[in-house]
Coordinates of C-alpha atoms in Angstrom, one line a residue:
X1 CA 28.7 6.4 20.5
X2 CA 27.7 10.2 20.4
X3 CA 25.8 12.0 22.8
X4 CA 23.1 14.1 22.3
X5 CA 21.8 17.0 25.0
X6 CA 18.7 19.0 25.3
X7 CA 18.3 21.9 27.3
X8 CA 14.6 22.9 28.4
X9 CA 15.7 26.3 30.0
X10 CA 14.0 26.7 33.5
X11 CA 13.3 23.1 33.9
X12 CA 15.9 20.2 32.9
X13 CA 18.6 19.0 30.8
X14 CA 18.3 15.5 29.0
X15 CA 21.2 13.7 27.8
X16 CA 20.6 10.7 25.3
X17 CA 22.6 8.1 23.6
X18 CA 21.9 8.2 20.0
X19 CA 22.9 5.0 18.6
X20 CA 20.3 3.4 20.6
X21 CA 17.9 6.5 20.8
X22 CA 17.8 6.1 24.9
X23 CA 17.5 9.0 27.1
X24 CA 20.1 8.3 29.5
X25 CA 19.0 10.8 32.2
X26 CA 17.0 14.3 33.0
X27 CA 18.8 16.7 35.4
X28 CA 15.8 18.7 36.7
X29 CA 16.6 21.7 38.3
X30 CA 13.4 23.3 38.2
X31 CA 12.3 24.1 41.9
X32 CA 9.4 21.5 43.3
X33 CA 7.4 21.3 46.7
X34 CA 8.9 23.2 49.3
X35 CA 8.1 20.3 51.6
X36 CA 10.6 17.9 49.8
X37 CA 13.5 20.5 50.5
X38 CA 13.4 21.7 46.9
X39 CA 16.7 20.8 44.9
X40 CA 18.1 19.2 41.5
X41 CA 18.0 15.5 40.8
X42 CA 18.6 13.2 38.0
X43 CA 15.1 11.2 37.2
X44 CA 14.6 9.2 34.8
X45 CA 18.3 7.3 35.2
X46 CA 18.2 4.6 32.5
X47 CA 20.6 1.5 30.9
X48 CA 21.9 2.1 27.6
X49 CA 18.8 -0.4 26.4
X50 CA 16.5 1.7 28.3
X51 CA 16.1 0.0 32.0
X52 CA 14.8 2.3 34.3
X53 CA 17.0 2.1 37.6
X54 CA 15.5 5.4 39.7
X55 CA 12.2 6.1 41.1
X56 CA 10.6 9.4 41.8
X57 CA 8.3 10.4 44.7
X58 CA 7.5 6.7 45.9
X59 CA 4.4 6.8 48.0
X60 CA 6.4 5.8 51.3
X61 CA 9.0 8.9 50.9
X62 CA 7.9 11.6 48.5
X63 CA 10.9 13.6 48.7
X64 CA 12.9 10.6 47.3
X65 CA 13.6 11.6 43.6
X66 CA 16.4 9.5 41.5
X67 CA 19.7 10.3 42.2
X68 CA 20.3 13.8 44.2
X69 CA 22.9 15.3 46.4
X70 CA 21.0 15.9 49.9
X71 CA 21.8 16.9 53.6
X72 CA 19.8 15.3 56.2
X73 CA 20.5 17.4 59.2
X74 CA 22.8 20.7 58.5
X75 CA 23.0 22.8 61.6
X76 CA 19.4 22.0 62.7
X77 CA 18.1 22.0 59.1
X78 CA 16.6 19.7 57.1
X79 CA 17.6 19.8 53.3
X80 CA 16.7 16.2 52.9
X81 CA 13.0 16.6 52.7
X82 CA 9.8 15.7 54.4
X83 CA 10.1 14.9 58.1
X84 CA 12.9 15.1 60.5
X85 CA 14.1 12.4 62.7
X86 CA 14.1 13.9 66.5
X87 CA 15.5 11.7 69.1
X88 CA 12.5 10.4 71.5
X89 CA 9.9 11.7 69.3
X90 CA 10.8 9.9 65.9
X91 CA 10.0 11.5 62.6
X92 CA 8.1 14.8 63.0
X93 CA 6.5 17.5 60.6
X94 CA 8.8 20.4 61.3
X95 CA 8.2 22.6 57.9
X96 CA 10.2 25.3 59.8
X97 CA 13.2 23.0 59.3
X98 CA 13.0 22.7 55.6
X99 CA 15.6 23.9 53.4
X100 CA 16.6 24.1 49.6
X101 CA 19.3 23.9 47.4
X102 CA 18.6 26.5 44.7
X103 CA 20.4 26.5 41.0
X104 CA 21.9 29.8 40.0
X105 CA 23.4 29.6 36.7
X106 CA 25.1 26.8 34.4
X107 CA 29.0 27.3 33.7
X108 CA 28.9 24.7 30.8
X109 CA 26.2 22.7 29.1
X110 CA 27.8 20.8 26.3
X111 CA 27.9 17.5 24.7
X112 CA 30.7 16.3 22.3
X113 CA 31.3 12.8 21.2
X114 CA 31.0 10.5 23.7
X115 CA 31.3 13.2 26.5
X116 CA 28.5 15.7 28.2
X117 CA 29.2 17.8 31.1
X118 CA 26.9 19.7 33.3
X119 CA 28.6 22.3 35.6
X120 CA 26.1 24.2 37.7
X121 CA 26.5 26.9 40.8
X122 CA 24.0 26.4 43.1
X123 CA 23.3 28.0 46.8
X124 CA 21.9 26.1 50.0
X125 CA 19.4 28.1 52.2
X126 CA 17.7 27.1 55.7
X127 CA 14.0 27.7 55.7
X128 CA 14.3 31.7 56.1
X129 CA 16.3 31.8 52.9
X130 CA 20.0 32.8 54.4
X131 CA 22.7 31.7 52.5
X132 CA 24.7 29.1 54.1
X133 CA 26.7 27.6 51.2
X134 CA 27.7 28.1 47.8
X135 CA 28.6 25.0 45.7
X136 CA 29.9 24.1 42.5
X137 CA 28.7 21.1 41.0
X138 CA 29.8 19.4 37.7
X139 CA 28.1 16.1 36.4
X140 CA 30.3 14.5 33.6
X141 CA 28.9 11.7 31.7
X142 CA 31.4 9.0 29.7
X143 CA 32.7 6.2 29.4
X144 CA 29.9 4.7 27.4
X145 CA 30.7 1.0 26.0
X146 CA 27.8 -0.7 24.2
X147 CA 29.3 -4.0 24.4
X148 CA 29.5 -4.1 27.8
X149 CA 26.3 -2.4 27.8
X150 CA 27.3 0.1 30.4
X151 CA 28.0 4.0 30.9
X152 CA 29.4 6.2 33.7
X153 CA 28.7 9.6 35.1
X154 CA 31.0 11.2 37.5
X155 CA 29.6 13.7 40.1
X156 CA 31.9 16.0 42.1
X157 CA 30.7 19.1 44.4
X158 CA 32.3 21.7 46.2
X159 CA 30.5 23.2 48.9
X160 CA 32.2 26.1 50.6
X161 CA 30.8 27.3 54.0
X162 CA 29.4 31.1 53.5
X163 CA 28.1 30.9 57.5
X164 CA 29.8 33.1 60.2
X165 CA 29.6 29.6 62.2
X166 CA 30.6 26.0 61.5
X167 CA 28.4 24.0 59.4
X168 CA 27.5 20.7 60.6
X169 CA 26.9 17.7 58.5
X170 CA 25.1 14.8 60.6
X171 CA 22.3 12.3 60.1
X172 CA 19.5 10.5 62.0
X173 CA 22.3 8.1 63.5
X174 CA 24.0 10.9 64.8
X175 CA 20.9 12.4 66.1
X176 CA 19.9 9.0 67.9
X177 CA 18.4 6.5 65.5
X178 CA 20.8 3.3 64.5
X179 CA 21.7 2.2 61.2
X180 CA 20.0 5.4 59.8
X181 CA 23.2 7.7 58.6
X182 CA 22.0 8.8 55.4
X183 CA 23.2 12.0 54.1
X184 CA 24.9 13.1 51.0
X185 CA 24.8 11.6 47.1
X186 CA 21.4 9.5 47.6
X187 CA 20.3 6.9 45.2
X188 CA 16.6 5.6 45.0
X189 CA 15.9 2.6 42.9
X190 CA 12.5 1.7 41.5
X191 CA 10.1 -0.3 43.4
X192 CA 10.9 -3.3 41.3
X193 CA 14.6 -3.3 42.7
X194 CA 13.2 -4.3 46.0
X195 CA 15.3 -7.3 47.5
X196 CA 18.3 -7.0 45.1
X197 CA 21.5 -8.2 45.6
X198 CA 24.3 -6.0 47.2
X199 CA 27.7 -6.7 47.3
X200 CA 31.4 -4.7 47.8
X201 CA 35.0 -5.9 47.0
X202 CA 34.7 -7.5 50.2
X203 CA 31.6 -9.1 51.3
X204 CA 28.9 -10.2 49.0
X205 CA 25.0 -9.9 50.2
X206 CA 24.4 -9.8 53.6
X207 CA 23.8 -6.5 55.8
X208 CA 26.1 -4.3 54.3
X209 CA 24.5 -1.2 56.2
X210 CA 27.2 1.2 57.6
X211 CA 30.1 -0.6 56.1
X212 CA 33.0 0.8 54.3
X213 CA 34.6 -0.2 51.0
X214 CA 35.6 1.9 48.3
X215 CA 32.5 0.5 45.7
X216 CA 29.2 -0.9 46.4
X217 CA 27.4 -2.4 43.6
X218 CA 23.3 -3.1 43.5
X219 CA 21.8 -5.5 41.0
X220 CA 18.3 -5.3 40.6
X221 CA 15.4 -7.1 38.4
X222 CA 13.0 -4.7 36.0
X223 CA 9.2 -5.0 36.1
X224 CA 7.6 -4.8 32.6
X225 CA 10.8 -6.3 30.8
X226 CA 13.0 -9.3 31.3
X227 CA 16.4 -9.0 32.7
X228 CA 18.4 -7.3 35.3
X229 CA 20.2 -3.6 35.8
X230 CA 23.2 -3.1 37.7
X231 CA 24.5 0.3 39.4
X232 CA 27.8 0.6 41.0
X233 CA 28.7 3.6 43.1
X234 CA 32.6 4.6 43.6
X235 CA 34.3 7.0 46.1
X236 CA 36.6 9.3 44.2
X237 CA 40.2 8.7 45.5
X238 CA 40.7 12.4 46.3
X239 CA 37.9 12.5 48.6
X240 CA 38.8 14.1 52.1
X241 CA 37.2 13.6 55.8
X242 CA 38.7 14.8 58.8
X243 CA 41.8 15.5 56.9
X244 CA 42.5 12.1 55.7
X245 CA 42.9 11.9 52.0
X246 CA 42.3 9.0 49.9
X247 CA 41.3 6.8 53.2
X248 CA 37.7 6.0 52.0
X249 CA 36.1 6.6 55.4
X250 CA 32.6 7.4 54.8
X251 CA 30.2 4.6 55.4
X252 CA 27.6 3.1 53.3
X253 CA 24.0 3.7 53.8
X254 CA 22.4 0.7 51.8
X255 CA 18.9 -0.8 52.0
X256 CA 17.3 -3.3 49.7
X257 CA 14.4 -3.9 51.9
X258 CA 11.5 -2.4 51.7
X259 CA 13.0 0.0 49.0
X260 CA 16.1 -0.1 47.2
X261 CA 19.0 2.9 48.1
X262 CA 22.1 3.7 48.5
X263 CA 24.0 6.5 49.8
X264 CA 27.9 7.1 50.8
X265 CA 27.3 8.9 54.0
X266 CA 29.2 12.3 54.6
X267 CA 28.4 11.3 58.6
X268 CA 27.1 7.8 59.3
X269 CA 28.3 7.9 62.8
X270 CA 29.9 11.0 63.7
X271 CA 28.8 14.8 62.6
X272 CA 31.3 16.4 60.1
X273 CA 32.2 19.9 60.7
X274 CA 32.7 22.5 58.3
X275 CA 34.3 25.7 59.0
X276 CA 33.4 29.1 57.8
X277 CA 35.0 29.9 54.5
X278 CA 36.2 26.1 54.1
X279 CA 35.3 24.2 51.4
X280 CA 33.8 20.2 51.3
X281 CA 35.2 18.2 48.3
X282 CA 33.3 15.0 47.3
X283 CA 33.5 13.6 44.3
X284 CA 31.3 9.9 42.8
X285 CA 31.4 7.8 40.0
X286 CA 28.2 5.6 38.8
X287 CA 27.9 3.0 36.3
X288 CA 25.0 1.9 35.0
X289 CA 24.8 -1.5 33.6
X290 CA 22.3 -3.9 31.6
X291 CA 22.3 -7.1 33.3
X292 CA 23.2 -8.7 36.3
X293 CA 27.1 -8.1 37.1
X294 CA 29.1 -10.2 39.7
X295 CA 31.9 -9.2 41.6
X296 CA 34.6 -10.2 39.1
X297 CA 32.7 -8.1 35.8
X298 CA 32.5 -4.9 38.3
X299 CA 36.4 -5.6 39.2
X300 CA 37.6 -5.5 35.6
X301 CA 35.1 -2.7 34.9
X302 CA 36.5 -0.4 37.1
X303 CA 40.2 -1.4 36.6
X304 CA 39.7 0.1 32.6
X305 CA 38.3 3.3 34.4
X306 CA 40.6 6.2 35.8
X307 CA 39.4 9.1 37.8

């Protein structure tokens, strides 16, 4: 179950599963188009058998890139990319509001046996380049299970406000657009995953936009090859929000039409306010599996894992 790591300095880090020869993902930290709000992202992300489970720069939203940390409305700035939602006007091109999340340095890049770690320091900036926040990010790969056809990564980020005033995390919904509470960790599935099956521990199918649950699963069917894949998103039990620890208060932004997308939103209905000097900490686990898992399989799998 050995993992192999390759670092193309200044560009990307790839992690592969040696037994299958599959590149599980590439972590790309090279800055790209300014209007897309440059930030690191994971793409391609694949199952153990090589099935693709992420999209990159789709023609409907060029700034959607695999799995990435975003901030759609941050104190008047857009660290999401593309057009900015303005109440009463819709989505408007406002390049002077496009910010960035910049790579500073790696604290650790390693792979030993069945675990791989990418620990990174980043800075967050508005359009004018001022320092607004510092982030400590850790992506850890493990839980590789060839019998189940699955592997997992945990993503933890600690974002410290370096402004002299509060940072206000919002979303299009906090600014007036219903059912568009996207911000935070965001996944864009491949085009083939449109109309996939979405479920949580409490609900199966239907409209789960804005719902609350400790985990959410998305099952899609591949183009170009037979079979399905399942991607499961979990909140870490230690996630905090407005001082409430372990309550999983975040709401899910989720769509299966017109495209596949999931985000455990930081600010679906209400803004999240981070005071100067304070740190916002978030942790998530993403499990990538071959096959169409059902609720029983997901529940059993998650029950064997620990944070």
